[in-house]
XYZ file of C-alpha atoms in Angstrom:
662
model
C 3.744 28.701 41.959
C 1.207 28.065 44.740
C -0.140 31.600 44.369
C -0.393 31.179 40.584
C -2.212 27.838 40.950
C -4.762 29.511 43.195
C -5.254 32.786 41.291
C -4.071 32.517 37.681
C -3.594 29.170 35.919
C -2.210 30.838 32.800
C 0.643 32.290 34.863
C 1.119 28.895 36.508
C 1.685 27.469 33.062
C 4.439 30.056 32.507
C 6.061 29.102 35.841
C 5.864 25.440 34.892
C 7.543 26.174 31.566
C 10.352 28.024 33.353
C 10.795 25.191 35.852
C 11.083 22.495 33.167
C 13.337 24.695 31.015
C 15.954 25.034 33.800
C 19.323 23.371 33.561
C 19.298 19.639 32.996
C 19.274 17.570 36.157
C 17.081 19.898 38.190
C 13.847 17.983 37.621
C 14.461 14.757 39.618
C 14.767 16.608 42.909
C 11.434 18.340 42.456
C 9.807 15.706 40.288
C 6.747 15.044 42.465
C 5.966 18.755 42.854
C 6.154 19.239 39.086
C 3.985 16.183 38.495
C 1.338 17.379 40.987
C 1.340 20.778 39.263
C 0.845 19.059 35.914
C -2.127 17.086 37.245
C -3.767 20.172 38.703
C -3.328 22.306 35.579
C -4.447 19.557 33.188
C -7.515 18.719 35.311
C -8.442 22.410 35.310
C -8.157 22.795 31.546
C -10.034 19.492 30.976
C -13.061 20.901 32.795
C -12.740 24.233 31.017
C -14.319 23.441 27.638
C -13.313 26.772 26.122
C -9.578 26.161 26.619
C -7.380 27.372 23.771
C -6.060 24.454 21.627
C -2.648 26.117 21.770
C -2.708 25.563 25.539
C -2.964 21.811 25.018
C -0.168 21.950 22.457
C 1.984 23.716 25.047
C 1.057 21.175 27.725
C 2.014 18.274 25.436
C 5.368 19.899 24.714
C 6.068 20.547 28.410
C 5.032 17.009 29.292
C 7.449 15.548 26.716
C 10.282 17.663 28.139
C 9.328 16.687 31.688
C 9.357 12.933 31.151
C 12.563 13.187 29.117
C 14.344 14.804 32.103
C 12.773 12.594 34.792
C 14.722 9.583 36.056
C 11.517 7.522 36.163
C 8.079 7.841 34.565
C 5.263 9.866 36.141
C 3.222 8.105 38.814
C -0.173 9.212 37.496
C -1.515 8.000 34.163
C -4.329 10.533 34.387
C -2.056 13.153 32.813
C -1.544 10.956 29.755
C -5.273 10.249 29.549
C -6.228 13.941 29.514
C -3.548 14.775 26.941
C -4.809 11.924 24.747
C -8.423 13.115 24.968
C -7.387 16.532 23.619
C -5.155 15.308 20.780
C -5.879 15.054 17.085
C -4.634 12.257 14.834
C -1.043 13.477 14.443
C -0.764 14.511 18.082
C -2.008 11.100 19.260
C 0.643 9.334 17.213
C 3.313 11.778 18.412
C 2.382 11.274 22.061
C 2.463 7.493 21.683
C 5.838 7.547 19.925
C 7.299 9.794 22.641
C 6.123 7.467 25.400
C 7.382 4.408 23.506
C 10.806 5.885 22.775
C 11.290 6.837 26.437
C 10.060 3.364 27.474
C 7.376 4.789 29.739
C 5.468 2.031 31.512
C 1.784 2.417 30.595
C -0.982 0.693 32.513
C -3.488 -1.518 30.626
C -6.321 1.020 30.949
C -4.144 3.741 29.392
C -3.145 1.357 26.611
C -6.840 0.612 25.998
C -7.494 4.335 25.490
C -4.652 4.479 22.957
C -6.068 1.438 21.172
C -9.493 3.074 20.871
C -7.902 6.289 19.619
C -5.871 4.508 16.919
C -8.966 2.598 15.783
C -10.870 5.874 15.395
C -8.114 7.574 13.378
C -7.657 4.612 11.027
C -4.362 3.132 12.265
C -4.991 -0.596 12.866
C -1.235 -1.288 12.833
C -0.651 0.955 15.845
C -3.781 -0.398 17.553
C -2.430 -3.946 17.258
C 0.976 -2.775 18.534
C -0.779 -1.400 21.612
C -2.650 -4.687 22.080
C 0.611 -6.656 21.954
C 2.057 -4.381 24.645
C -1.088 -4.909 26.724
C -0.747 -8.697 26.568
C 3.003 -8.535 27.319
C 2.575 -6.025 30.159
C 3.502 -7.217 33.680
C 0.376 -5.489 34.957
C -2.842 -7.568 34.980
C -5.530 -6.251 32.682
C -9.295 -6.390 32.891
C -10.573 -8.595 30.074
C -13.867 -6.698 29.418
C -11.876 -3.480 28.906
C -9.587 -5.147 26.372
C -12.585 -6.839 24.721
C -14.282 -3.459 24.329
C -11.214 -2.010 22.597
C -11.005 -5.064 20.326
C -14.676 -4.637 19.356
C -14.033 -0.989 18.457
C -11.125 -2.131 16.299
C -13.116 -4.901 14.616
C -16.088 -2.653 13.807
C -14.042 0.149 12.229
C -13.765 0.063 8.447
C -10.247 1.063 7.444
C -10.680 0.521 3.707
C -13.749 0.880 1.501
C -12.948 -2.213 -0.588
C -10.692 -4.497 1.440
C -12.296 -3.831 4.808
C -13.466 -7.421 5.333
C -10.063 -8.961 4.671
C -8.496 -6.480 7.085
C -11.060 -7.221 9.783
C -10.605 -10.982 9.394
C -6.848 -10.621 9.691
C -7.229 -8.436 12.787
C -9.617 -10.946 14.390
C -7.165 -13.768 13.698
C -4.256 -11.861 15.254
C -6.324 -10.909 18.304
C -7.239 -14.543 18.977
C -3.651 -15.719 18.400
C -2.494 -13.241 21.066
C -4.528 -15.244 23.565
C -7.523 -12.914 23.906
C -10.433 -15.272 24.533
C -13.421 -13.817 22.634
C -16.551 -13.372 24.679
C -19.965 -13.163 23.047
C -19.774 -9.375 22.484
C -16.610 -9.782 20.434
C -18.046 -12.745 18.534
C -21.129 -10.639 17.771
C -18.876 -8.072 16.094
C -17.186 -10.814 14.035
C -20.549 -12.308 13.023
C -21.867 -8.880 12.021
C -18.778 -8.225 9.873
C -19.317 -11.532 8.067
C -23.014 -10.811 7.497
C -22.298 -7.326 6.110
C -19.735 -8.903 3.739
C -22.314 -11.546 2.641
C -20.052 -14.280 4.031
C -22.917 -16.181 5.634
C -21.008 -19.450 5.959
C -18.387 -17.858 8.214
C -21.076 -16.069 10.247
C -22.869 -19.340 10.975
C -19.549 -21.090 11.712
C -18.662 -18.465 14.333
C -22.110 -18.883 15.878
C -21.636 -22.652 16.045
C -18.219 -22.097 17.667
C -19.848 -19.996 20.374
C -22.477 -22.660 20.981
C -19.903 -25.470 21.051
C -17.825 -23.698 23.695
C -20.844 -22.861 25.827
C -20.730 -19.109 25.362
C -23.927 -17.282 26.209
C -25.690 -16.013 23.067
C -27.629 -12.800 23.562
C -30.341 -10.975 21.640
C -27.742 -9.206 19.485
C -26.324 -12.567 18.403
C -29.693 -13.853 17.231
C -30.774 -10.549 15.656
C -27.522 -10.510 13.651
C -28.253 -14.013 12.346
C -31.783 -12.885 11.510
C -30.222 -10.453 9.039
C -29.049 -13.489 7.065
C -32.621 -14.783 6.995
C -33.904 -11.444 5.728
C -31.194 -11.024 3.068
C -32.009 -14.523 1.750
C -35.796 -14.157 2.305
C -35.640 -17.434 4.234
C -38.557 -17.909 6.647
C -37.299 -21.389 7.474
C -34.053 -19.954 8.861
C -36.079 -17.674 11.136
C -37.834 -20.732 12.533
C -34.521 -22.582 13.071
C -33.060 -19.568 14.889
C -36.182 -19.487 17.070
C -35.787 -23.135 18.106
C -32.051 -22.640 18.721
C -32.829 -19.707 21.016
C -35.364 -21.851 22.856
C -32.783 -24.572 23.445
C -30.348 -21.978 24.792
C -32.984 -20.602 27.194
C -33.197 -17.196 25.464
C -36.930 -17.750 24.916
C -39.741 -17.428 25.925
C -39.055 -14.658 28.454
C -37.344 -12.325 25.988
C -39.888 -9.957 24.423
C -37.145 -8.137 22.550
C -36.040 -11.306 20.759
C -39.651 -12.157 19.894
C -39.961 -8.656 18.419
C -36.839 -9.292 16.311
C -38.289 -12.578 15.040
C -41.657 -11.151 13.965
C -40.045 -7.985 12.542
C -37.777 -10.119 10.353
C -40.777 -12.088 9.105
C -42.554 -8.819 8.299
C -39.550 -7.525 6.339
C -39.331 -10.816 4.444
C -43.052 -10.689 3.623
C -42.822 -7.087 2.370
C -39.804 -7.933 0.207
C -41.381 -10.909 -1.532
C -43.304 -10.573 -4.758
C -46.970 -10.286 -3.760
C -48.083 -11.954 -6.997
C -46.409 -15.272 -6.138
C -47.050 -15.318 -2.372
C -50.450 -16.419 -0.987
C -52.368 -13.511 0.481
C -51.864 -13.154 4.223
C -49.201 -15.870 4.486
C -46.580 -13.409 5.743
C -48.786 -12.154 8.561
C -49.789 -15.701 9.512
C -46.090 -16.586 9.859
C -45.687 -13.608 12.209
C -48.758 -14.664 14.159
C -47.446 -18.210 14.692
C -44.321 -16.856 16.396
C -46.278 -14.273 18.385
C -48.889 -16.604 19.862
C -46.213 -19.162 20.748
C -44.763 -16.815 23.357
C -47.172 -13.930 24.047
C -50.715 -13.244 25.133
C -53.050 -12.846 22.159
C -55.486 -10.623 24.095
C -54.338 -7.257 22.652
C -54.553 -8.632 19.100
C -58.071 -9.924 19.714
C -59.146 -6.540 21.051
C -57.778 -4.909 17.895
C -59.489 -7.513 15.706
C -56.263 -8.645 14.002
C -56.018 -12.145 15.485
C -56.631 -14.790 12.813
C -57.474 -18.316 13.992
C -55.168 -20.789 12.276
C -56.522 -24.101 11.006
C -53.877 -26.080 12.912
C -53.074 -25.573 16.555
C -49.885 -23.705 17.427
C -47.759 -25.191 20.172
C -47.351 -22.546 22.850
C -44.448 -22.177 25.228
C -44.712 -23.152 28.871
C -44.766 -19.482 29.874
C -46.917 -16.922 28.064
C -45.934 -13.331 28.771
C -47.766 -10.066 28.058
C -46.456 -8.442 24.861
C -44.466 -5.237 24.873
C -45.793 -2.148 23.106
C -43.020 -2.553 20.525
C -44.170 -6.087 19.722
C -47.824 -5.021 19.372
C -46.730 -2.169 17.085
C -44.899 -4.621 14.817
C -47.940 -6.900 14.664
C -50.200 -3.968 13.715
C -47.796 -2.914 10.966
C -47.534 -6.509 9.745
C -51.333 -6.737 9.499
C -51.491 -3.449 7.585
C -48.829 -4.319 5.030
C -49.199 -8.096 4.644
C -52.731 -9.223 5.365
C -55.299 -6.535 4.851
C -57.767 -5.244 2.368
C -58.364 -1.504 2.265
C -61.599 -1.566 4.267
C -59.995 -3.823 6.889
C -57.288 -1.214 7.482
C -59.871 1.581 7.760
C -61.820 -0.432 10.355
C -58.606 -1.299 12.198
C -57.666 2.369 12.460
C -61.007 3.266 14.029
C -60.642 0.457 16.600
C -57.053 1.511 17.249
C -58.079 5.119 17.928
C -60.854 4.010 20.308
C -58.374 1.987 22.383
C -55.975 4.934 22.504
C -58.810 7.218 23.682
C -59.648 4.669 26.403
C -55.960 4.586 27.402
C -55.557 0.848 26.928
C -52.552 -0.201 29.040
C -50.681 -1.765 26.065
C -52.267 -0.431 22.868
C -52.195 3.229 23.970
C -48.440 2.987 24.616
C -47.847 2.158 20.944
C -48.723 5.792 20.142
C -45.612 6.912 22.038
C -43.739 6.526 18.732
C -44.806 7.416 15.194
C -44.336 3.933 13.703
C -47.955 2.729 13.756
C -49.409 6.072 12.665
C -46.904 6.290 9.811
C -47.868 2.774 8.690
C -51.531 3.843 8.476
C -50.534 7.031 6.620
C -48.380 5.112 4.170
C -50.975 2.446 3.383
C -54.052 4.672 3.198
C -52.200 7.357 1.248
C -51.670 4.982 -1.662
C -55.374 4.796 -2.439
C -57.392 7.540 -4.045
C -60.450 6.805 -1.926
C -58.663 7.005 1.433
C -55.717 9.403 1.117
C -57.780 12.217 2.668
C -58.011 10.103 5.845
C -54.434 11.157 6.480
C -55.774 14.529 7.645
C -57.901 12.817 10.307
C -54.873 10.764 11.402
C -52.828 13.957 11.500
C -55.439 15.682 13.666
C -55.504 12.772 16.111
C -51.709 12.786 16.332
C -51.786 16.506 17.131
C -54.630 16.365 19.653
C -54.226 13.030 21.428
C -52.292 13.343 24.720
C -51.011 9.778 24.311
C -49.558 10.477 20.855
C -45.987 11.544 20.250
C -47.249 13.974 17.597
C -46.438 13.994 13.875
C -42.724 13.801 13.089
C -41.002 15.004 9.938
C -41.485 11.487 8.530
C -45.244 11.695 9.177
C -45.531 15.061 7.430
C -43.442 13.839 4.491
C -45.695 10.793 3.971
C -48.821 12.993 3.944
C -47.255 15.487 1.527
C -46.209 12.669 -0.810
C -49.701 11.125 -0.766
C -51.311 14.421 -1.796
C -48.840 14.916 -4.619
C -49.423 11.343 -5.788
C -53.132 12.134 -5.976
C -52.427 15.344 -7.913
C -53.327 17.823 -5.182
C -50.330 20.215 -5.240
C -52.143 23.157 -3.617
C -53.228 21.053 -0.647
C -49.743 19.559 -0.425
C -48.103 22.982 -0.167
C -50.655 23.992 2.459
C -49.594 20.939 4.467
C -45.987 22.107 4.147
C -47.085 25.412 5.700
C -48.920 23.545 8.496
C -45.788 21.517 9.072
C -43.757 24.674 9.643
C -46.483 26.199 11.811
C -46.121 23.189 14.103
C -42.386 23.733 14.434
C -41.197 21.016 12.014
C -38.947 21.964 9.109
C -38.877 19.909 5.868
C -35.916 17.584 5.577
C -34.196 16.252 2.468
C -36.814 13.529 1.920
C -39.623 16.083 2.156
C -38.053 18.238 -0.540
C -37.521 15.219 -2.783
C -41.246 14.395 -2.453
C -42.172 17.987 -3.334
C -39.862 18.062 -6.376
C -41.066 14.629 -7.482
C -44.715 15.719 -7.144
C -44.300 18.822 -9.306
C -42.124 16.994 -11.825
C -44.688 14.203 -12.125
C -47.321 16.803 -13.037
C -44.890 18.373 -15.557
C -44.822 21.670 -13.645
C -41.225 22.719 -14.323
C -41.578 26.175 -12.757
C -42.891 24.808 -9.431
C -40.187 22.117 -9.430
C -37.548 24.812 -9.993
C -38.926 26.884 -7.121
C -38.820 23.812 -4.858
C -35.229 23.179 -5.894
C -34.350 26.760 -5.012
C -36.039 26.428 -1.615
C -34.178 23.167 -0.984
C -30.924 24.881 -1.926
C -31.731 27.746 0.435
C -32.285 25.205 3.230
C -28.712 23.956 2.587
C -29.649 20.523 1.257
C -27.534 19.145 -1.572
C -28.834 17.627 -4.783
C -28.198 13.872 -4.811
C -29.242 10.868 -6.879
C -32.730 10.828 -5.288
C -33.320 14.456 -6.283
C -32.119 13.739 -9.812
C -34.402 10.720 -10.015
C -37.313 12.932 -8.979
C -36.378 15.479 -11.661
C -36.345 12.786 -14.358
C -40.150 12.573 -14.078
C -40.206 15.711 -16.233
C -40.458 14.580 -19.833
C -38.657 17.687 -21.077
C -35.920 18.571 -18.633
C -34.823 21.548 -20.675
C -37.918 23.271 -19.267
C -36.537 22.725 -15.767
C -33.181 24.242 -16.716
C -34.907 27.222 -18.262
C -37.099 27.627 -15.167
C -34.001 27.496 -12.956
C -32.452 30.312 -14.979
C -35.579 32.419 -14.484
C -35.948 31.550 -10.780
C -33.857 33.793 -8.523
C -31.119 32.054 -6.584
C -31.151 32.061 -2.754
C -30.146 35.324 -1.129
C -27.101 33.799 0.533
C -25.613 32.494 -2.722
C -22.019 33.489 -3.318
C -21.679 35.953 -6.156
C -20.203 34.301 -9.225
C -17.372 36.260 -10.813
C -17.111 36.917 -14.513
C -14.723 34.745 -16.532
C -12.512 35.208 -19.521
C -13.846 33.565 -22.675
C -11.881 30.662 -24.118
C -11.394 29.840 -27.837
C -13.545 27.105 -29.359
C -13.349 24.823 -32.339
C -15.810 24.993 -35.202
C -18.133 22.406 -33.672
C -18.490 24.070 -30.279
C -19.035 27.482 -31.863
C -21.936 26.076 -33.836
C -23.980 25.655 -30.654
C -24.245 29.433 -30.281
C -24.753 29.545 -26.487
C -22.566 32.212 -24.892
C -20.640 32.814 -28.125
C -18.876 36.051 -28.884
C -16.286 37.105 -31.469
C -13.030 38.758 -30.463
C -10.075 39.623 -32.680
C -11.254 37.251 -35.360
C -11.525 34.308 -32.928
C -14.701 32.514 -31.946
C -14.883 32.701 -28.126
C -17.125 30.948 -25.613
C -17.955 32.162 -22.100
C -18.950 29.308 -19.719
C -22.457 29.829 -18.327
C -22.651 30.888 -14.687
C -24.639 28.274 -12.811
C -25.500 27.521 -9.219
C -24.844 24.078 -7.678
C -28.476 23.104 -8.317
C -28.219 23.941 -12.013
C -24.932 22.083 -12.246
C -26.445 18.935 -10.759
C -29.714 19.080 -12.682
C -28.099 19.589 -16.103
C -26.175 16.391 -16.828
C -25.805 14.918 -20.290
C -29.133 13.142 -20.074
C -30.842 16.319 -21.356
C -31.943 15.336 -24.837
C -30.844 16.976 -28.084
C -33.162 18.506 -30.629
C -36.007 16.316 -31.735
C -36.019 14.360 -28.488
C -33.044 12.260 -29.535
C -29.741 11.695 -27.849
C -26.350 12.102 -29.476
C -26.591 8.661 -31.042
C -29.824 9.619 -32.756
C -31.839 7.274 -30.598
C -34.908 7.987 -28.547
C -33.971 8.183 -24.861
C -35.189 5.400 -22.606
C -37.363 6.157 -19.634
C -35.260 7.961 -17.085
C -32.447 8.681 -19.549
C -28.950 7.851 -18.441
C -29.949 8.383 -14.831
C -30.763 4.697 -14.481
C -27.105 3.868 -14.999
C -26.026 6.651 -12.652
C -28.292 5.403 -9.858
C -26.710 1.962 -9.954
C -23.205 3.328 -9.760
C -24.012 6.136 -7.347
C -22.648 9.094 -9.259
C -23.737 11.797 -11.662
C -23.054 12.276 -15.349
C -21.330 15.407 -16.601
C -22.501 17.539 -19.489
C -20.857 18.158 -22.856
C -18.704 21.059 -21.749
C -16.825 18.875 -19.257
C -15.049 16.849 -21.962
C -11.327 17.124 -21.283
C -8.253 15.425 -22.648
C -6.069 13.210 -20.418
C -3.712 16.115 -19.601
C -6.344 18.843 -19.368
C -6.965 20.039 -15.819
C -9.757 22.293 -14.568
C -8.955 25.700 -13.214
C -10.931 27.491 -10.533
C -12.290 30.945 -11.059
C -11.940 32.936 -7.807
C -15.313 33.525 -6.203
C -17.206 31.010 -8.317
C -19.296 28.194 -6.875
C -17.972 25.511 -9.216
C -14.865 24.604 -11.174
C -14.740 26.188 -14.620
C -13.442 24.006 -17.417
C -11.818 25.253 -20.616
C -13.467 23.437 -23.510
C -10.495 21.730 -25.109
C -11.609 18.290 -26.230
C -8.886 15.832 -27.102
C -8.401 15.799 -30.856
C -8.103 12.564 -32.784
C -8.461 11.763 -36.471
C -11.802 10.052 -36.020
C -13.373 13.173 -34.498
C -12.765 15.449 -37.532
C -15.161 15.374 -40.442
C -14.311 16.160 -44.063
C -14.786 19.918 -43.654
C -12.312 20.099 -40.785
C -15.008 20.702 -38.166
C -15.255 18.578 -35.054
C -17.926 15.895 -34.940
C -20.261 15.832 -31.933
C -19.256 13.238 -29.318
C -20.794 9.822 -29.829
C -22.095 9.699 -26.279
C -22.353 12.908 -24.239
C -22.376 11.022 -20.920
C -19.160 10.711 -18.936
C -19.362 8.540 -15.850
C -16.915 8.299 -13.014
C -15.014 5.075 -12.442
C -17.483 2.189 -12.153
C -18.121 0.678 -8.745
C -15.627 -2.042 -7.910
C -17.361 -5.209 -6.864
C -15.803 -8.402 -5.629
C -17.280 -11.826 -6.042
C -18.492 -13.838 -3.085
C -15.755 -16.428 -3.656
C -13.147 -13.708 -3.293
C -14.639 -12.664 0.038
C -14.358 -16.200 1.336
C -10.584 -16.108 1.158
C -7.909 -17.580 3.410
C -8.508 -14.958 6.085
C -12.110 -15.985 6.675
C -11.172 -19.677 6.735
C -8.340 -18.962 9.113
C -10.680 -16.909 11.228
C -13.061 -19.827 11.716
C -10.215 -22.176 12.579
C -8.677 -19.699 14.986
C -11.951 -18.985 16.734
C -12.123 -22.633 17.768
C -8.897 -22.319 19.776
C -10.160 -20.549 22.878
C -7.065 -20.538 25.067
C -7.155 -19.212 28.640
C -6.075 -15.644 29.133
C -4.141 -14.017 31.943
C -6.213 -11.424 33.825
């Protein structure tokens, strides 16, 4: 065995198998030697990333046999840890059940790893079982380690609909086990409540933390700021600011100041500009900024606006971070400026970058400010060409991070919006020459630009290129395609445009018999042995997604004989998040699709369910009243349902902060 451990670990594994497979009762005498061999082999395979998965399966099996024959559990928990790290969902559960059945004593750190693993694989019941064993264990545990595992459990969504109820129940059980929640765990509970729109519970948990003297950090306040943004409540931002001051989190926390002004900017951008006084959003940002930070950089940029009433400043004024200055520049661009003001601001901004200003130049280390200029100036016909100058400066300036895929996408979209498709495609080429490939958003902008100019052939070519780049058609792509007034032109262009070279070849299919109505359409119809047959058209995934039932019938009318509304049925699909099917996908309740080998999509036999109302006087089938079939509508719960007994119990339980044994 010693020779094998030194020269050939695979042979050592065979020796280990033979040792454990010997007659029963032979293990206890050599238990420590076997355990040391296990540790050595497992440590070796853990560092060897290319280890065969079957090797780990064998090691798990040998380990189970070893501990079953041992008179007492293994001394080292490192073996269990390595086996757990190389186990899938079923193997993790199997390992835990084996250890539980044999009553192996696991240390708290090992139990914490099992708890994290069960949270990741979607087994909250087993995770809570592990936590109960941790609390009942005679070994002292480290509270931050247990807290970390509890946070992982609380932030994992185990159900798409009932996730909040489950998380509230888990939080209640955790607290009832005597785990005193620290601020990190309370932050997770607050964030869950905010994401479920249960703002009352979120604020109650925050008040509980303040009542019991728990330190609130930047994450706590930034989570509460989400409530202010979702309710467009500037007053709540101000109250959170004063609360943070009382707790001592301000003024020396530039990150929290950045969160405050960023929330005010998001609120200002979300409000209706027609009912909000011009510049009020930026002035609200400025009041928070000058309360805590030096206004010098803003004055040098020319974006400091003197308020009519004095602003009370904090006792300590600190220099702003580059992130905070970036947010203030973006707030000025989007909330306070006229077009010429933004043009002048950009020129001043570039001069300070060229002079390597110690704060302003560092804002060019990310693309946020440059993208804000590109986005604002690209909206206007008189300034969209300035984006090329901004692009040049981003490419040439040593202080700049360079244009990202987001920067290129904004420029491409601005040129399409101003009906310059040739220049836009040239920018796409420049983008690739600089080593940046278009992403999904870029392709959506390109498709939207061609569709808006009613160029079906160019839109089809862009769709083919997007398909070749392995991006899928989604609701945003479909929304872009709806800008074409006649989408049948797009379908025809897709048929004429060659598919990507790496498309899977679509096999031929047997025709299926049709009724009189379907045969009247004439597409793909053939006659065989006196029967009218229909051969389903062979389409790529792009064609399948772009040809839903919203394509209009003859005369520009839908199946009801009505003129289609703007955007067709896509407006309904966008709200529900799924795509309509076309006429040939009508199936009865017992009709199931069959797959044609080698095809890219399921092929459906056209066998509509027959009822008396669908047959006209001549015996032919009537066309369907509405050719759009939607998937099950999104299930939404009311806010009152979210504020159920679990959330109330959660707030009550969070008040009882009992001491915990460490």
